[in-house]
Short mmCIF file of C-alpha atoms in Angstrom, two decimals:
data_model
loop_
_atom_site.label_atom_id
_atom_site.label_comp_id
_atom_site.label_asym_id
_atom_site.label_seq_id
_atom_site.Cartn_x
_atom_site.Cartn_y
_atom_site.Cartn_z
CA MET J 47 169.29 84.55 128.38
CA LYS J 48 167.99 87.79 127.56
CA SER J 49 163.80 88.10 127.53
CA ARG J 50 161.91 91.12 125.68
CA ARG J 51 158.56 92.48 126.78
CA GLU J 52 156.17 94.08 124.32
CA PHE J 53 153.03 95.37 124.97
CA LEU J 54 150.46 95.53 121.99
CA ARG J 55 146.80 95.91 121.45
CA VAL J 56 145.07 92.82 121.08
CA SER J 57 141.89 92.34 119.43
CA ALA J 58 138.98 95.12 118.10
CA GLY J 59 136.30 92.77 119.66
CA GLY J 60 137.98 92.72 123.02
CA LEU J 61 138.34 96.34 123.19
CA VAL J 62 134.55 96.93 122.39
CA PHE J 63 133.47 94.39 125.40
CA ALA J 64 135.92 95.34 127.71
CA GLY J 65 135.87 99.20 127.16
CA ALA J 66 139.79 98.74 127.84
CA ALA J 67 142.50 97.94 126.00
CA ARG J 68 143.93 94.48 126.60
CA TRP J 69 147.72 93.59 126.80
CA MET J 70 149.70 90.70 125.55
CA GLU J 71 153.29 89.90 126.39
CA PHE J 72 155.71 88.20 124.29
CA ALA J 73 159.31 86.51 125.42
CA ASN J 74 161.36 85.30 122.77
CA ALA J 75 163.16 82.72 124.08
CA ALA J 76 164.83 79.24 121.88
CA GLY J 77 163.01 76.50 122.73
CA ASP J 78 161.59 73.09 121.56
CA PHE J 79 158.68 73.76 119.39
CA GLY J 80 157.68 70.44 118.23
CA PRO J 81 158.83 67.59 116.35
CA ALA J 82 161.40 67.67 113.21
CA SER J 83 158.65 66.38 110.80
CA LEU J 84 156.76 69.52 110.94
CA PRO J 85 156.76 71.50 107.97
CA SER J 86 159.99 73.78 108.13
CA GLY J 87 157.92 77.24 107.97
CA THR J 88 155.84 75.88 110.99
CA LEU J 89 159.04 75.68 112.88
CA GLU J 90 160.53 79.00 111.81
CA SER J 91 157.08 80.65 112.38
CA ALA J 92 156.87 79.05 115.90
CA GLN J 93 158.08 81.45 118.83
CA LEU J 94 156.81 80.99 122.49
CA GLY J 95 154.41 83.54 123.62
CA SER J 96 152.25 84.58 126.22
CA LEU J 97 148.59 85.36 125.81
CA PRO J 98 147.27 87.48 128.86
CA GLY J 99 146.84 85.12 131.58
CA LYS J 100 149.04 82.20 130.24
CA LEU J 101 152.64 80.93 130.41
CA PRO J 102 154.60 80.94 127.43
CA LEU J 103 153.32 78.91 125.02
CA ILE J 104 153.86 77.52 121.47
CA LYS J 105 152.73 80.20 118.66
CA LYS J 106 151.14 78.76 115.77
CA SER J 107 149.29 81.86 114.87
CA PHE J 108 148.69 85.27 116.42
CA ARG J 109 145.38 86.06 115.16
CA PRO J 110 143.20 84.17 115.39
CA PRO J 111 145.31 83.00 118.49
CA ASN J 112 146.34 79.28 118.20
CA PHE J 113 148.78 78.17 120.78
CA GLU J 114 149.53 74.84 121.89
CA THR J 115 151.23 73.44 125.35
CA PRO J 116 154.65 72.19 125.17
CA VAL J 117 154.98 68.60 125.88
CA SER J 118 156.91 68.87 129.20
CA TYR J 119 153.39 70.31 131.05
CA PHE J 120 151.93 66.57 129.87
CA ARG J 121 154.08 65.43 132.63
CA GLU J 122 151.36 66.54 135.03
CA ALA J 123 147.80 64.79 135.62
CA PHE J 124 146.12 67.58 134.76
CA THR J 125 147.26 70.48 132.70
CA PRO J 126 147.60 73.89 134.30
CA ASN J 127 144.89 76.44 133.20
CA ASN J 128 147.72 78.85 132.56
CA ALA J 129 149.57 76.20 130.14
CA PHE J 130 146.32 74.78 128.84
CA PHE J 131 146.23 75.06 124.93
CA VAL J 132 143.96 77.83 122.79
CA ARG J 133 142.46 77.34 119.63
CA TYR J 134 140.10 79.55 117.67
CA HIS J 135 138.93 80.02 113.99
CA LEU J 136 137.61 83.12 114.05
CA ALA J 137 139.17 86.69 115.12
CA SER J 138 136.35 88.53 117.13
CA ILE J 139 136.72 87.49 120.44
CA PRO J 140 135.01 89.46 122.87
CA GLN J 141 135.98 89.77 126.74
CA LEU J 142 133.00 88.37 128.45
CA ASP J 143 131.37 89.84 131.84
CA ALA J 144 129.99 86.93 133.66
CA ALA J 145 127.19 89.41 135.03
CA GLN J 146 126.02 90.61 132.03
CA TRP J 147 126.51 86.74 130.12
CA LYS J 148 123.15 85.46 128.94
CA LEU J 149 122.61 81.79 127.96
CA SER J 150 119.82 81.35 125.64
CA ILE J 151 117.85 77.70 125.43
CA ALA J 152 115.51 78.11 122.29
CA GLY J 153 114.84 76.60 119.10
CA ASP J 154 111.91 74.72 117.35
CA SER J 155 112.26 71.86 119.41
CA VAL J 156 112.23 73.60 122.73
CA GLU J 157 108.73 73.65 124.71
CA LYS J 158 109.56 76.47 127.01
CA PRO J 159 112.41 78.87 125.65
CA LEU J 160 114.80 80.39 128.49
CA GLU J 161 117.35 82.57 129.04
CA LEU J 162 119.98 81.93 132.06
CA THR J 163 122.05 84.47 133.90
CA TYR J 164 125.17 83.07 134.93
CA GLU J 165 123.60 83.05 138.68
CA ASN J 166 121.00 80.89 137.23
CA LEU J 167 123.57 78.29 135.64
CA THR J 168 125.45 77.98 138.49
CA LYS J 169 122.59 78.05 141.46
CA ASP J 170 119.78 76.47 139.88
CA PHE J 171 121.50 73.35 138.67
CA GLU J 172 122.99 70.38 140.16
CA ILE J 173 126.98 70.74 139.95
CA VAL J 174 128.99 67.86 139.00
CA GLU J 175 132.60 67.66 137.87
CA VAL J 176 134.31 65.44 135.19
CA PRO J 177 137.93 64.68 134.18
CA ALA J 178 138.21 64.89 130.75
CA VAL J 179 140.67 65.23 127.93
CA CYS J 180 140.17 68.09 125.65
CA MET J 181 142.04 67.78 122.22
CA CYS J 182 141.36 69.86 118.99
CA SER J 183 140.43 67.11 116.25
CA GLY J 184 143.51 68.46 114.34
CA ASN J 185 145.95 67.49 116.78
CA ARG J 186 149.39 66.28 115.27
CA ARG J 187 148.05 67.37 111.93
CA GLY J 188 151.29 69.14 111.46
CA LEU J 189 152.88 65.32 111.18
CA SER J 190 150.66 64.23 108.59
CA GLN J 191 152.54 62.65 105.49
CA PRO J 192 151.58 64.31 103.04
CA HIS J 193 151.20 67.36 104.89
CA VAL J 194 147.72 68.83 104.59
CA PRO J 195 146.80 72.80 105.11
CA GLY J 196 145.41 74.02 108.47
CA VAL J 197 146.95 74.60 111.76
CA GLN J 198 150.05 72.53 111.91
CA TRP J 199 149.66 71.17 115.59
CA GLY J 200 152.59 69.43 117.03
CA HIS J 201 151.42 67.17 119.87
CA GLY J 202 150.28 69.94 122.41
CA ALA J 203 146.77 70.74 120.86
CA ILE J 204 145.73 68.71 123.99
CA GLY J 205 145.12 68.98 127.79
CA ASN J 206 143.31 67.08 130.88
CA ALA J 207 141.37 68.88 133.25
CA LYS J 208 138.55 68.59 135.81
CA TRP J 209 135.56 70.32 134.17
CA ARG J 210 133.11 71.59 137.07
CA GLY J 211 129.80 72.77 135.73
CA VAL J 212 126.05 71.35 135.16
CA ARG J 213 124.63 68.81 133.09
CA LEU J 214 123.58 69.88 129.44
CA ARG J 215 120.50 67.77 129.95
CA ASP J 216 119.66 69.35 133.06
CA VAL J 217 119.52 72.69 131.11
CA LEU J 218 117.65 71.02 128.33
CA ASN J 219 115.32 69.41 130.19
CA LYS J 220 114.28 72.76 132.13
CA ALA J 221 113.48 73.91 128.76
CA GLY J 222 111.77 70.78 127.46
CA LEU J 223 112.53 69.14 124.52
CA LYS J 224 110.20 68.19 122.12
CA LYS J 225 109.89 64.61 120.84
CA ASP J 226 111.16 65.28 117.69
CA THR J 227 114.26 66.94 118.80
CA LEU J 228 117.21 65.68 116.53
CA GLU J 229 120.38 67.80 117.38
CA ILE J 230 121.24 70.51 119.69
CA VAL J 231 122.74 73.55 118.16
CA LEU J 232 125.50 75.33 119.87
CA GLY J 233 126.73 78.87 119.42
CA GLY J 234 129.21 80.97 120.80
CA ALA J 235 130.11 84.77 121.44
CA ASP J 236 133.19 85.01 119.39
CA GLY J 237 132.94 85.36 115.72
CA ALA J 238 134.31 86.59 112.39
CA VAL J 239 135.73 89.52 111.45
CA LEU J 240 133.92 89.81 107.94
CA ASP J 241 130.30 89.32 107.69
CA LYS J 242 130.12 86.82 104.98
CA THR J 243 132.52 84.45 106.95
CA PRO J 244 130.45 81.13 108.43
CA ASP J 245 129.96 81.99 112.05
CA PHE J 246 131.44 79.12 114.17
CA VAL J 247 128.36 77.20 114.88
CA LYS J 248 128.33 73.36 116.00
CA SER J 249 125.61 70.99 116.58
CA LEU J 250 125.53 67.68 118.61
CA PRO J 251 123.22 64.50 118.06
CA VAL J 252 120.68 64.69 120.61
CA TRP J 253 121.72 61.48 122.41
CA LYS J 254 125.19 63.10 122.91
CA ALA J 255 123.72 66.30 124.13
CA MET J 256 121.92 64.30 126.63
CA ASP J 257 124.57 62.06 128.18
CA GLU J 258 124.96 62.81 131.82
CA ASN J 259 128.73 63.47 130.88
CA THR J 260 128.07 66.20 128.51
CA LEU J 261 128.45 69.87 130.49
CA VAL J 262 127.73 73.38 130.58
CA ALA J 263 130.96 74.09 132.50
CA PHE J 264 132.13 77.07 134.00
CA ALA J 265 135.22 76.03 136.19
CA MET J 266 138.51 73.96 135.13
CA ASN J 267 140.54 72.63 137.89
CA GLY J 268 138.96 74.43 140.49
CA GLU J 269 139.12 77.65 138.92
CA ARG J 270 137.04 79.82 136.53
CA LEU J 271 137.51 79.28 132.97
CA PRO J 272 140.40 81.27 131.55
CA HIS J 273 139.31 83.50 128.80
CA TRP J 274 141.25 81.78 126.26
CA ASN J 275 139.45 78.70 127.04
CA GLY J 276 135.90 79.81 127.03
CA TYR J 277 134.96 82.01 130.08
CA PRO J 278 132.52 82.48 131.47
CA ALA J 279 130.91 79.10 130.33
CA ARG J 280 131.66 76.63 127.71
CA ILE J 281 130.15 73.04 126.38
CA VAL J 282 132.32 70.01 127.30
CA VAL J 283 131.88 66.67 125.46
CA PRO J 284 133.76 64.25 127.14
CA GLY J 285 135.21 61.60 124.78
CA TRP J 286 134.86 63.57 121.83
CA THR J 287 137.14 66.14 120.19
CA ALA J 288 137.23 69.68 120.88
CA THR J 289 135.17 71.17 117.94
CA TYR J 290 131.99 70.42 120.03
CA TRP J 291 133.22 72.41 123.22
CA MET J 292 132.07 75.51 121.88
CA LYS J 293 133.61 78.21 124.09
CA HIS J 294 131.99 81.50 125.55
CA VAL J 295 128.76 79.67 124.86
CA THR J 296 125.66 82.15 124.44
CA SER J 297 123.11 79.89 122.57
CA ILE J 298 121.82 76.52 122.74
CA SER J 299 118.80 75.55 120.44
CA ALA J 300 116.99 72.32 119.83
CA THR J 301 116.09 71.60 115.98
CA ALA J 302 114.33 68.57 114.39
CA GLN J 303 116.60 69.13 111.36
CA PRO J 304 119.93 68.40 110.51
CA PHE J 305 121.85 71.64 111.33
CA LYS J 306 123.56 72.92 107.80
CA GLY J 307 126.58 75.02 108.30
CA PHE J 308 130.58 75.40 107.39
CA TRP J 309 131.48 74.28 110.51
CA MET J 310 129.38 70.87 110.37
CA ASN J 311 130.11 70.63 106.59
CA PRO J 312 132.29 70.36 104.60
CA ALA J 313 134.59 71.20 108.14
CA TYR J 314 135.39 68.66 110.61
CA ARG J 315 134.70 65.40 108.28
CA ILE J 316 136.21 61.93 107.98
CA PRO J 317 135.90 59.65 105.47
CA LYS J 318 133.28 57.06 106.24
CA GLY J 319 134.81 53.30 107.35
CA LYS J 320 138.16 54.34 107.61
CA PHE J 321 138.84 54.66 111.40
CA PRO J 322 137.91 52.61 114.24
CA VAL J 323 135.36 54.79 116.29
CA ILE J 324 132.00 53.55 117.39
CA ASP J 325 130.15 56.60 118.13
CA ARG J 326 128.06 57.94 115.00
CA PHE J 327 126.76 61.48 114.17
CA ILE J 328 124.19 60.13 111.63
CA SER J 329 122.06 62.50 110.95
CA GLN J 330 125.04 64.44 109.53
CA GLU J 331 126.65 61.62 107.59
CA SER J 332 126.62 61.40 104.15
CA ASP J 333 127.56 58.94 101.51
CA THR J 334 131.24 59.46 101.62
CA ASN J 335 132.32 60.99 104.89
CA THR J 336 130.88 61.84 108.29
CA PRO J 337 131.81 64.15 111.17
CA ILE J 338 134.28 63.61 113.62
CA THR J 339 133.06 62.36 116.68
CA GLU J 340 134.91 60.74 119.54
CA MET J 341 139.08 60.37 119.84
CA VAL J 342 140.70 57.35 118.81
CA VAL J 343 143.07 55.66 121.33
CA ASN J 344 146.44 57.31 121.55
CA SER J 345 149.57 57.97 123.26
CA LEU J 346 152.56 59.99 123.77
CA ILE J 347 155.37 59.84 125.62
CA THR J 348 156.26 62.67 128.07
CA GLY J 349 159.53 62.31 128.93
CA PRO J 350 162.59 61.40 128.44
CA ASP J 351 162.94 64.22 125.87
CA ASN J 352 163.59 63.06 122.32
CA GLY J 353 167.55 63.25 121.98
CA LYS J 354 168.45 62.93 125.90
CA LYS J 355 171.80 61.46 126.47
CA ILE J 356 171.81 59.15 129.42
CA ARG J 357 174.20 56.56 130.87
CA GLN J 358 174.43 52.98 129.65
CA GLY J 359 173.40 50.68 132.17
CA GLU J 360 171.38 53.46 134.26
CA ALA J 361 167.87 52.99 134.34
CA VAL J 362 165.65 55.80 133.38
CA THR J 363 161.96 56.16 133.72
CA VAL J 364 159.92 56.61 130.72
CA THR J 365 156.66 58.78 131.48
CA GLY J 366 153.86 59.13 129.25
CA ILE J 367 150.03 59.62 128.74
CA ALA J 368 147.24 57.48 126.75
CA TRP J 369 143.71 58.32 126.28
CA ASP J 370 140.60 57.31 124.08
CA GLY J 371 137.09 58.30 123.67
CA GLY J 372 136.37 57.40 126.97
CA TYR J 373 136.15 53.46 126.59
CA GLY J 374 139.47 53.42 129.37
CA ILE J 375 142.58 52.52 128.84
CA ALA J 376 143.47 48.92 128.82
CA ALA J 377 147.16 48.73 128.65
CA VAL J 378 150.00 50.68 127.36
CA GLU J 379 153.05 48.68 125.85
CA VAL J 380 156.71 50.15 125.45
CA SER J 381 159.14 48.89 122.60
CA GLU J 382 162.90 49.51 123.39
CA ASP J 383 163.75 47.66 120.13
CA GLU J 384 161.77 49.11 117.23
CA GLY J 385 158.75 47.15 117.80
CA LYS J 386 160.04 43.56 118.04
CA ILE J 387 159.37 43.28 121.74
CA TRP J 388 156.66 45.01 124.07
CA GLN J 389 156.55 45.29 127.52
CA THR J 390 153.47 46.48 129.73
CA ALA J 391 154.06 49.54 131.06
CA ARG J 392 152.52 50.40 134.61
CA LEU J 393 149.32 52.17 134.61
CA GLU J 394 149.11 55.12 137.01
CA ALA J 395 145.74 56.09 138.98
CA ASP J 396 142.76 55.83 137.25
CA LEU J 397 141.24 59.30 137.18
CA GLY J 398 138.15 58.41 135.39
CA ARG J 399 137.21 57.33 131.96
CA TYR J 400 137.46 60.62 130.04
CA SER J 401 140.92 61.53 131.99
CA TRP J 402 143.87 60.50 130.13
CA ARG J 403 145.68 57.67 131.93
CA GLN J 404 149.56 58.19 133.05
CA TRP J 405 151.83 55.24 132.33
CA SER J 406 155.51 54.93 132.98
CA HIS J 407 158.42 52.24 132.43
CA ARG J 408 161.53 51.31 133.62
CA PHE J 409 164.23 51.57 130.70
CA THR J 410 167.76 50.58 131.21
CA PRO J 411 170.08 50.82 127.82
CA THR J 412 172.69 47.44 128.00
CA ARG J 413 174.43 48.87 124.94
CA PRO J 414 175.86 52.31 123.96
CA GLY J 415 174.23 54.29 121.04
CA ARG J 416 171.06 55.19 120.31
CA HIS J 417 167.76 53.83 120.97
CA THR J 418 164.31 54.43 120.11
CA LEU J 419 161.43 54.05 122.46
CA LEU J 420 157.90 53.37 121.16
CA SER J 421 154.58 53.64 122.97
CA ARG J 422 151.22 51.56 121.69
CA ALA J 423 147.89 52.17 124.05
CA THR J 424 145.24 49.86 123.73
CA ASN J 425 141.79 50.68 125.11
CA ARG J 426 138.83 48.77 126.53
CA ALA J 427 136.71 48.62 123.29
CA GLY J 428 139.90 46.52 121.53
CA ALA J 429 141.17 49.20 119.41
CA THR J 430 144.84 50.14 119.47
CA GLN J 431 147.24 52.69 117.84
CA THR J 432 148.27 52.13 114.27
CA PHE J 433 152.05 52.30 112.63
CA GLU J 434 150.99 53.88 109.56
CA LEU J 435 149.09 57.22 109.27
CA ILE J 436 145.54 56.55 108.13
CA PHE J 437 145.86 59.23 105.89
CA ASN J 438 142.79 62.12 105.80
CA PRO J 439 142.64 65.59 103.90
CA ALA J 440 142.11 67.08 107.49
CA GLY J 441 144.85 65.18 109.00
CA TYR J 442 142.34 63.92 111.76
CA HIS J 443 142.74 61.06 114.06
CA ASN J 444 146.82 60.72 114.12
CA ASN J 445 147.39 57.79 116.44
CA VAL J 446 150.57 56.71 114.72
CA VAL J 447 152.82 55.20 117.23
CA GLN J 448 155.10 58.08 118.12
CA ARG J 449 159.46 57.19 118.47
CA VAL J 450 161.40 58.92 120.90
CA GLU J 451 165.14 58.62 120.34
CA ILE J 452 167.54 58.74 123.22
CA GLU J 453 171.49 58.37 123.26
CA ALA J 454 173.28 56.15 125.72
CA THR J 455 177.12 56.76 126.34
CA MET S 1267 128.91 89.78 116.87
CA ARG S 1268 128.31 90.86 113.05
CA THR S 1269 127.42 94.59 114.26
CA LEU S 1270 131.25 94.79 115.26
CA LEU S 1271 132.08 94.64 111.94
CA VAL S 1272 132.61 98.21 110.96
CA PHE S 1273 134.55 98.86 114.15
CA ALA S 1274 136.82 95.52 114.15
CA LEU S 1275 137.88 96.91 110.71
CA LEU S 1276 138.56 100.16 111.40
CA SER S 1277 140.63 99.45 114.04
CA THR S 1278 142.86 97.31 112.51
CA PRO S 1279 142.82 94.29 115.03
CA CYS S 1280 145.92 93.19 115.90
CA PHE S 1281 147.72 90.81 118.30
CA ALA S 1282 151.19 91.22 120.21
CA GLY S 1283 154.10 90.38 118.26
CA GLU S 1284 151.81 90.18 114.87
CA SER S 1285 153.25 93.39 113.21
CA GLU S 1286 157.00 91.83 113.95
CA PHE S 1287 155.87 89.07 111.66
CA HIS S 1288 157.07 89.91 107.91
CA LEU S 1289 156.37 88.23 104.49
CA LYS S 1290 159.18 87.55 102.17
CA ASP S 1291 159.67 90.93 99.86
CA ALA S 1292 158.29 89.80 96.43
CA PRO S 1293 156.01 91.05 93.69
CA GLY S 1294 152.67 90.65 94.96
CA LYS S 1295 153.56 90.59 98.72
CA GLY S 1296 151.31 94.06 99.07
CA LEU S 1297 148.43 92.27 97.69
CA VAL S 1298 148.46 89.28 99.88
CA GLU S 1299 148.92 91.63 102.85
CA ALA S 1300 146.00 93.71 101.92
CA ASN S 1301 143.83 90.63 101.43
CA CYS S 1302 144.97 87.97 103.85
CA SER S 1303 145.41 90.31 106.87
CA MET S 1304 141.72 91.11 107.03
CA CYS S 1305 140.83 87.77 108.57
CA HIS S 1306 144.13 86.41 110.10
CA SER S 1307 147.43 86.78 110.64
CA LEU S 1308 150.02 86.72 108.34
CA ASP S 1309 152.17 83.78 109.77
CA TYR S 1310 149.36 81.26 108.50
CA ILE S 1311 151.05 81.33 105.23
CA GLN S 1312 154.88 80.56 106.62
CA MET S 1313 153.14 78.15 108.84
CA ASN S 1314 151.78 76.09 105.97
CA SER S 1315 154.90 76.11 104.25
CA PRO S 1316 156.53 74.47 101.76
CA ILE S 1317 153.64 72.04 101.92
CA LEU S 1318 151.38 73.59 98.90
CA ASP S 1319 151.91 73.66 95.43
CA ARG S 1320 150.29 75.79 93.14
CA LYS S 1321 147.17 74.13 93.01
CA GLY S 1322 147.26 73.56 96.95
CA TRP S 1323 147.34 77.38 97.01
CA GLU S 1324 144.99 77.78 94.46
CA ALA S 1325 142.49 75.94 96.36
CA SER S 1326 143.60 77.62 99.97
CA VAL S 1327 142.92 80.94 98.24
CA ASN S 1328 139.67 79.57 96.41
CA LYS S 1329 138.56 78.59 100.10
CA MET S 1330 139.00 81.97 101.65
CA ILE S 1331 136.67 83.56 98.84
CA LYS S 1332 134.00 81.16 98.37
CA ALA S 1333 133.83 79.35 101.82
CA MET S 1334 135.14 82.26 104.25
CA GLY S 1335 133.58 85.12 102.11
CA ALA S 1336 137.34 86.99 101.50
CA PRO S 1337 136.15 89.87 99.32
CA VAL S 1338 139.41 89.34 97.04
CA ALA S 1339 139.12 91.07 93.29
CA GLU S 1340 139.00 88.54 90.72
CA GLY S 1341 141.67 90.33 88.83
CA ASP S 1342 144.02 89.84 92.17
CA VAL S 1343 143.46 86.08 92.79
CA GLN S 1344 146.43 85.12 89.81
CA ASN S 1345 148.75 87.65 91.51
CA ILE S 1346 148.17 86.20 94.93
CA VAL S 1347 148.84 82.91 93.94
CA ASP S 1348 151.84 83.29 92.25
CA TYR S 1349 153.41 84.97 95.50
CA LEU S 1350 152.24 82.29 97.59
CA ALA S 1351 153.31 79.62 95.25
CA SER S 1352 156.44 81.18 94.52
CA GLN S 1353 157.35 82.15 98.26
CA TYR S 1354 155.99 79.51 100.00
CA GLY S 1355 155.26 76.91 97.74
CA LYS S 1356 156.72 73.61 97.67
#
């Protein structure tokens, strides 16, 4: 197949900070751009494209860059950094230099405001590593019925990585939190093109910020963070959706008031009482809705590919992943007959409660024709996946049991 | 990053491949290009099609103006919505 290379300029923000042009390479190639139930315009505008330092990923939008990971990469326990999905709301994305980067710890509820350099961050605190799933709140939004506007993600706005960094708790304790601290507010270096666009700022309830697993991370999978995943440092909030995982983090502030901002309200809200989630963000709740928090239990069949042709009587290995908000996966079941009979899949190594769990199941088609494979995960909190979409206007928490159809001959 | 505003606008931020994406030719296309591409690439429009009816596109345009601060002239709103609804509506 003929591939094409093009080199064009990237963002103005990058130019300003790096003082040099940045380049991006595109290879147009036919490929599987996601489930057929995505909007037709989504599939038509998708293409494989590489941001600098990334493998070809499924392009959802050029600017700001939104790229999802092809499902084939999820056959590995940890998602390679150069295949990890990219998600930005705002298009001014500076190329940061770790030597110049500073992290400010401030706010009315901080006793001694601090400013940390990259060296301070990496040398002055205990370093820890947490394997955790990073999933965009809107993963699978494109599968919502009816469809809802937004980035029309398929299955690939997710990845699993070993995040290394320091505990946000240790950083906050160095600055000292006053007793009245309610929320920790997180800001990053990326921003909007227009002055009037709300900057992407998020807050966490102080209890989640102080959780021993919540990190200021500077490495993933043993390497420095890729630029597009938050270099030089990002927040990692294991169990919670990626909206809180502030990339290119530059400011952390403690406040005694609920933080008000577009990206906390009305954005990233779910209707109250519709989803079986345990973690609440009480200081941000309204009468009708609440911020999204932990991921709901979910699973994905990563092989065989939808539409694959196999031979009757020959066993194939069905593989997949299952994850949740950190309670741990108790079981994954697979059905070969539209959900009448469920068989327990084999769970692979437990890599930590915030990591996804790989699983496998042997399937031998005993008749020719089409076979439908379903997978259903249950977590240790007793929650399981749904068969019918729990509709919500932003298309969050889609954990509808997925179908893969294969053909035996 | 507020201080970068002027520079960002003058240098027309553009990601590779973006310049090859073209909206459908129809009245209003130029208006849509001029107003929407200030902040995001135009493939957002095709990606979100054909899932929104006229009311849905109207809500999206209003969100861009009211929540995201897009400086769209009042007199242009109907023409923009007309284009989106007729070319990328359901």
